[in-house]
Tab-separated table of C-alpha atoms in Angstrom:
chain	number	residue	atom	x	y	z
A	428	MET	CA	6.000	-15.656	26.012
A	429	LYS	CA	7.523	-12.214	26.359
A	430	PHE	CA	6.980	-9.429	23.855
A	431	THR	CA	10.574	-9.491	22.584
A	432	LYS	CA	10.416	-13.246	22.032
A	433	ASN	CA	7.157	-12.824	20.122
A	434	ILE	CA	8.740	-10.217	17.883
A	435	GLY	CA	11.779	-12.399	17.258
A	436	PHE	CA	9.532	-15.329	16.395
A	437	ASP	CA	7.422	-13.234	13.999
A	438	ILE	CA	10.432	-11.710	12.275
A	439	GLN	CA	11.968	-15.117	11.731
A	440	ASN	CA	8.823	-16.956	10.646
A	441	GLY	CA	6.658	-14.172	9.278
A	442	ILE	CA	9.345	-12.191	7.454
A	443	LEU	CA	12.637	-14.011	6.926
A	444	LYS	CA	10.927	-17.289	5.997
A	445	ASN	CA	8.170	-15.585	4.031
A	446	LYS	CA	9.391	-15.874	0.439
A	447	ASP	CA	6.256	-14.272	-0.995
A	448	LEU	CA	6.962	-11.091	0.941
A	449	PHE	CA	10.160	-10.673	-1.092
A	450	LEU	CA	9.208	-12.280	-4.399
A	451	CYS	CA	5.944	-10.383	-4.910
A	452	PRO	CA	7.373	-6.834	-4.719
A	453	ILE	CA	10.357	-7.884	-6.848
A	454	PHE	CA	8.014	-9.269	-9.506
A	455	ILE	CA	5.776	-6.192	-9.385
A	456	ALA	CA	8.729	-3.799	-9.596
A	457	ILE	CA	10.213	-5.558	-12.620
A	458	ILE	CA	6.923	-5.889	-14.501
A	459	THR	CA	5.858	-2.292	-13.868
A	460	PHE	CA	9.293	-0.940	-14.736
A	461	VAL	CA	9.332	-2.802	-18.056
A	462	ASN	CA	5.892	-1.380	-18.799
A	463	PHE	CA	7.007	2.115	-17.821
A	464	ARG	CA	10.206	1.895	-19.854
A	465	ASN	CA	8.378	0.620	-22.937
A	466	GLN	CA	5.895	3.491	-22.810
A	467	VAL	CA	8.692	6.020	-22.432
A	468	LYS	CA	10.591	4.509	-25.365
A	469	GLN	CA	7.475	4.557	-27.522
A	470	LEU	CA	6.860	8.227	-26.753
A	471	GLU	CA	10.478	9.010	-27.598
A	472	VAL	CA	10.185	7.225	-30.940
A	473	LEU	CA	7.024	9.195	-31.732
A	474	HIS	CA	8.893	12.419	-30.802
A	475	MET	CA	6.330	13.145	-28.083
A	476	LEU	CA	9.027	13.057	-25.419
A	477	ASN	CA	12.609	14.235	-25.391
A	478	PRO	CA	15.178	11.401	-25.153
A	479	ASN	CA	16.589	10.708	-21.686
A	480	SER	CA	14.125	13.076	-20.019
A	481	ALA	CA	12.484	10.503	-17.742
A	482	SER	CA	13.638	10.086	-14.139
A	483	PHE	CA	13.109	7.903	-11.083
A	484	ALA	CA	10.467	10.388	-9.922
A	485	ASP	CA	8.529	9.666	-13.122
A	486	TYR	CA	8.645	5.950	-12.364
A	487	TRP	CA	7.443	6.592	-8.793
A	488	PHE	CA	4.615	8.663	-10.263
A	489	PHE	CA	3.819	5.760	-12.578
A	490	LEU	CA	3.525	3.472	-9.540
A	491	TYR	CA	1.829	5.637	-6.927
A	492	GLY	CA	0.192	8.319	-9.055
A	493	GLY	CA	-3.153	6.557	-9.036
A	494	MET	CA	-5.536	8.362	-11.358
A	495	LYS	CA	-6.951	11.807	-11.930
A	496	GLU	CA	-10.407	12.708	-10.622
A	497	TYR	CA	-13.041	10.526	-12.202
A	498	ILE	CA	-16.158	12.340	-13.419
A	499	PRO	CA	-18.904	9.865	-14.384
A	500	SER	CA	-20.386	10.486	-17.815
A	501	PRO	CA	-21.700	8.353	-20.712
A	502	GLY	CA	-18.492	8.750	-22.689
A	503	ASN	CA	-16.115	8.393	-19.766
A	504	PRO	CA	-16.045	4.815	-18.433
A	505	PHE	CA	-14.311	4.134	-15.129
A	506	LEU	CA	-10.933	2.477	-15.721
A	507	PHE	CA	-9.275	0.822	-12.739
A	508	PRO	CA	-5.796	2.165	-11.899
A	509	VAL	CA	-4.472	-1.392	-12.031
A	510	VAL	CA	-0.882	-0.672	-11.019
A	511	TRP	CA	-1.909	1.521	-8.086
A	512	ILE	CA	-4.472	-0.939	-6.728
A	513	LEU	CA	-2.032	-3.831	-7.145
A	514	LEU	CA	0.538	-2.008	-5.004
A	515	PHE	CA	-1.860	-1.830	-2.064
A	516	VAL	CA	-3.967	-4.967	-2.401
A	517	THR	CA	-0.923	-7.260	-2.670
A	518	PRO	CA	0.655	-6.363	0.708
A	519	ALA	CA	-2.821	-6.434	2.266
A	520	PHE	CA	-3.126	-10.050	1.169
A	521	LEU	CA	0.401	-10.964	2.239
A	522	VAL	CA	0.006	-9.735	5.825
A	523	LEU	CA	-3.367	-11.302	6.560
A	524	ASN	CA	-2.900	-15.073	6.495
A	525	TYR	CA	0.142	-15.438	8.784
A	526	PRO	CA	-1.511	-14.134	12.003
A	527	VAL	CA	-4.482	-16.472	11.478
A	528	ARG	CA	-2.272	-19.512	10.959
A	529	ASN	CA	-0.062	-18.541	13.880
A	530	MET	CA	-3.093	-18.096	16.108
A	531	GLN	CA	-4.357	-21.563	15.249
A	532	ASP	CA	-0.935	-23.115	15.794
A	533	ILE	CA	-0.414	-21.708	19.298
A	534	GLY	CA	-4.042	-21.099	20.300
A	535	THR	CA	-3.976	-23.512	23.211
A	536	GLN	CA	-0.780	-22.037	24.650
A	537	ILE	CA	-2.226	-18.524	24.483
A	538	LEU	CA	-5.310	-19.653	26.339
A	539	VAL	CA	-3.246	-21.342	29.045
A	540	TYR	CA	-0.940	-18.354	29.474
A	541	GLY	CA	-3.578	-15.644	29.215
A	542	LYS	CA	-1.171	-12.821	29.977
A	543	SER	CA	0.598	-13.364	26.664
A	544	ARG	CA	-2.398	-12.269	24.601
A	545	SER	CA	-1.373	-8.615	24.767
A	546	SER	CA	2.208	-9.284	23.748
A	547	TRP	CA	1.029	-11.594	20.969
A	548	TRP	CA	-1.224	-8.909	19.493
A	549	MET	CA	1.308	-6.099	19.855
A	550	SER	CA	3.922	-8.261	18.180
A	551	LYS	CA	1.593	-8.981	15.249
A	552	CYS	CA	0.896	-5.257	14.853
A	553	PHE	CA	4.626	-4.560	14.766
A	554	TRP	CA	5.115	-7.395	12.285
A	555	ASN	CA	2.263	-6.119	10.102
A	556	PHE	CA	3.738	-2.618	9.993
A	557	ILE	CA	7.249	-3.828	9.177
A	558	CYS	CA	6.001	-6.155	6.420
A	559	THR	CA	4.092	-3.342	4.728
A	560	ILE	CA	7.030	-0.944	4.905
A	561	LEU	CA	9.385	-3.642	3.637
A	562	PHE	CA	7.105	-4.411	0.686
A	563	HIS	CA	7.126	-0.812	-0.562
A	564	LEU	CA	10.802	-0.353	0.317
A	565	ILE	CA	11.785	-3.305	-1.869
A	566	ILE	CA	9.853	-1.826	-4.787
A	567	GLY	CA	11.492	1.568	-4.286
A	568	CYS	CA	15.031	0.192	-3.950
A	569	LEU	CA	14.632	-2.106	-6.935
A	570	GLY	CA	13.233	0.824	-8.895
A	571	VAL	CA	16.394	2.800	-8.155
A	572	LEU	CA	18.528	-0.136	-9.282
A	573	LEU	CA	16.550	-0.614	-12.500
A	574	CYS	CA	16.800	3.100	-13.269
A	575	MET	CA	20.568	2.942	-12.817
A	576	LEU	CA	20.873	-0.089	-15.082
A	577	ASN	CA	18.782	1.599	-17.759
A	578	LYS	CA	20.582	4.945	-17.399
A	579	ILE	CA	17.467	6.734	-16.171
A	580	LEU	CA	18.225	9.828	-14.142
A	581	LEU	CA	18.004	9.335	-10.368
A	582	SER	CA	16.245	12.580	-9.619
A	583	LEU	CA	13.230	13.899	-7.736
A	584	SER	CA	12.411	16.096	-10.718
A	585	PHE	CA	9.714	14.682	-12.962
A	586	ASN	CA	8.587	15.366	-16.525
A	587	MET	CA	5.166	17.026	-16.525
A	588	ASP	CA	4.686	16.292	-20.230
A	589	LEU	CA	5.243	12.589	-19.610
A	590	GLN	CA	2.805	12.519	-16.696
A	591	SER	CA	0.135	14.372	-18.647
A	592	ILE	CA	0.340	11.684	-21.329
A	593	LEU	CA	0.463	8.703	-18.975
A	594	PHE	CA	-2.438	9.918	-16.837
A	595	ALA	CA	-4.326	11.802	-19.559
A	596	PHE	CA	-4.774	15.102	-17.756
A	597	GLY	CA	-4.519	18.680	-18.947
A	598	MET	CA	-3.882	21.966	-17.214
A	599	GLU	CA	-7.647	22.627	-17.294
A	600	THR	CA	-8.098	19.940	-14.640
A	601	GLY	CA	-6.478	22.108	-11.952
A	602	ILE	CA	-3.009	20.550	-12.088
A	603	LYS	CA	-0.357	22.848	-10.656
A	604	GLU	CA	2.925	23.716	-12.353
A	605	CYS	CA	5.298	21.366	-10.526
A	606	SER	CA	8.782	20.206	-11.326
A	607	ALA	CA	9.885	18.047	-8.391
A	608	ILE	CA	8.271	15.405	-6.232
A	609	PRO	CA	8.281	16.127	-2.449
A	610	VAL	CA	9.286	13.681	0.266
A	611	SER	CA	5.643	13.332	1.270
A	612	ALA	CA	4.936	11.610	-2.050
A	613	PHE	CA	7.190	8.764	-0.884
A	614	LEU	CA	6.114	8.699	2.750
A	615	LEU	CA	2.339	9.161	2.732
A	616	PRO	CA	1.272	6.340	0.332
A	617	VAL	CA	3.339	3.844	2.317
A	618	LEU	CA	1.968	5.056	5.657
A	619	VAL	CA	-1.606	4.892	4.345
A	620	SER	CA	-0.942	1.323	3.209
A	621	ALA	CA	0.396	0.404	6.667
A	622	ALA	CA	-2.618	1.972	8.381
A	623	ILE	CA	-5.145	0.141	6.196
A	624	ASN	CA	-3.337	-3.184	6.550
A	625	LEU	CA	-3.367	-2.886	10.327
A	626	ALA	CA	-7.046	-1.911	10.284
A	627	GLN	CA	-7.717	-4.921	8.072
A	628	MET	CA	-6.018	-7.271	10.545
A	629	THR	CA	-8.041	-5.768	13.404
A	630	PHE	CA	-11.272	-6.009	11.444
A	631	ALA	CA	-10.526	-9.685	10.757
A	632	LEU	CA	-11.016	-10.338	14.489
A	633	PHE	CA	-14.661	-9.309	14.053
A	634	VAL	CA	-15.666	-10.631	10.614
A	635	GLY	CA	-12.947	-13.109	9.679
A	636	PRO	CA	-9.929	-12.716	7.365
A	637	MET	CA	-11.654	-13.430	4.053
A	638	PHE	CA	-14.418	-10.857	4.453
A	639	SER	CA	-11.938	-8.372	5.891
A	640	PHE	CA	-9.715	-8.700	2.809
A	641	LEU	CA	-12.729	-8.319	0.525
A	642	LEU	CA	-13.688	-5.079	2.254
A	643	CYS	CA	-10.107	-3.878	1.914
A	644	CYS	CA	-10.238	-4.436	-1.859
A	645	VAL	CA	-13.559	-2.590	-2.081
A	646	PHE	CA	-12.062	0.263	-0.061
A	647	TRP	CA	-9.244	0.810	-2.566
A	648	ILE	CA	-11.611	0.674	-5.540
A	649	VAL	CA	-13.996	3.171	-3.924
A	650	SER	CA	-11.047	5.464	-3.186
A	651	ALA	CA	-10.139	5.477	-6.862
A	652	TYR	CA	-13.739	6.133	-7.928
A	653	TRP	CA	-14.407	9.093	-5.619
A	654	ALA	CA	-11.854	11.851	-5.218
A	655	GLN	CA	-12.973	13.005	-1.784
A	656	PRO	CA	-10.856	13.900	1.275
A	657	TYR	CA	-13.099	11.810	3.574
A	658	ILE	CA	-12.275	8.674	1.551
A	659	PHE	CA	-8.930	7.787	3.077
A	660	GLY	CA	-7.430	5.975	0.081
A	661	ASN	CA	-7.159	9.289	-1.783
A	662	TYR	CA	-4.227	10.194	0.443
A	663	ALA	CA	-2.271	7.327	-1.141
A	664	MET	CA	-2.611	8.851	-4.640
A	665	ILE	CA	0.089	11.312	-5.614
A	666	LEU	CA	-2.098	12.844	-8.331
A	667	ARG	CA	-4.634	13.799	-5.667
A	668	HIS	CA	-2.227	15.519	-3.267
A	669	VAL	CA	-2.784	19.238	-2.833
A	670	TRP	CA	0.777	20.116	-3.866
A	671	PHE	CA	-0.048	18.681	-7.311
A	672	TRP	CA	-3.789	19.289	-7.724
A	673	ASN	CA	-5.682	22.403	-6.670
A	674	LYS	CA	-8.562	20.394	-5.183
A	675	GLY	CA	-6.285	17.753	-3.731
A	676	VAL	CA	-6.085	16.303	-0.225
A	677	SER	CA	-3.823	17.699	2.483
A	678	VAL	CA	-0.639	15.751	3.174
A	679	ASN	CA	-0.623	16.790	6.838
A	680	THR	CA	-4.207	15.605	7.236
A	681	GLY	CA	-3.283	12.301	5.633
A	682	LEU	CA	-0.383	11.802	8.022
A	683	PHE	CA	-2.588	12.609	11.024
A	684	ILE	CA	-5.379	10.253	9.935
A	685	SER	CA	-2.842	7.482	9.254
A	686	VAL	CA	-1.440	7.733	12.767
A	687	MET	CA	-4.957	7.808	14.218
A	688	ILE	CA	-6.025	4.697	12.275
A	689	ILE	CA	-2.904	2.847	13.379
A	690	THR	CA	-3.484	3.815	17.015
A	691	VAL	CA	-7.211	3.008	17.037
A	692	SER	CA	-6.669	-0.292	15.226
A	693	LEU	CA	-3.958	-1.320	17.670
A	694	ILE	CA	-6.066	-0.505	20.749
A	695	THR	CA	-9.320	-1.907	19.340
A	696	GLY	CA	-7.624	-5.129	18.310
A	697	LEU	CA	-5.977	-5.430	21.703
A	698	ILE	CA	-9.320	-5.119	23.502
A	699	ARG	CA	-11.061	-7.477	21.087
A	700	PHE	CA	-8.315	-10.095	21.291
A	701	GLN	CA	-8.603	-10.308	25.068
A	702	HIS	CA	-12.026	-11.931	24.574
A	703	TYR	CA	-11.436	-13.540	21.188
A	704	ASP	CA	-12.257	-17.249	20.733
A	705	ILE	CA	-8.888	-18.484	19.491
A	706	LEU	CA	-10.084	-22.061	19.122
A	707	ASN	CA	-12.884	-21.064	16.741
A	708	LYS	CA	-12.714	-23.695	14.009
A	709	ASN	CA	-14.801	-21.592	11.635
A	710	GLN	CA	-11.899	-19.270	10.862
A	711	VAL	CA	-10.773	-19.666	7.263
A	712	ASN	CA	-7.320	-18.941	5.907
A	713	ILE	CA	-6.942	-17.119	2.628
């Protein structure tokens, strides 16, 4: 099967017929927006926030902000950034099961026509990347629509007072005086998500999909716990970008590492798949 036919097959069966890929981000966007809007309304009622001062950038911060640096201490328990982790774990789960099922369905054909292994893997990488981008794009587009319906300003300017309340940080934590969210705050979290999802799919060829997904979940939790530039998940947190936080991670470094992870995962998976036992009955779907 040629590469273009593989892509067409994956788009039709792995995207267009994949209801969860559309329903999950829609559900997440609606639930998180209602939560965001309720908190904003409550702050307005308590006169802690000026009416109609929230914007789409504030909602994006609410989604992809993550959490401020966690400093372990007896009176400071670690609280999971639930919304942030949900945004990355959900697409990781959605893109993992389809390649395994597809491999089992056409395993014999791939073995017979050995030359199609490369095109099969490259097609799955392309599919994985598109699914991840589509997931975050749906959330962003629906967020814009919900802001319009609720008369929330569609602006890249955000309210620092609102963010300081939502994320419980003060100027003593090294937060810079910012007023607008840069384009990188939209691009980098999504690219990091795509890189990790592709790495997860590659890693599944070595340890299986279930263990690979488990490691992916641990990766995101560890990234939230330690605010370090060598822990890649930090680049997906807006609050930990250098333009916002003095000790933050570099956006350019994050973009470079993302591209490197995507490239290495693609090549490593391609080499591994050439010798992969497709008919292994011990593989378990999740």
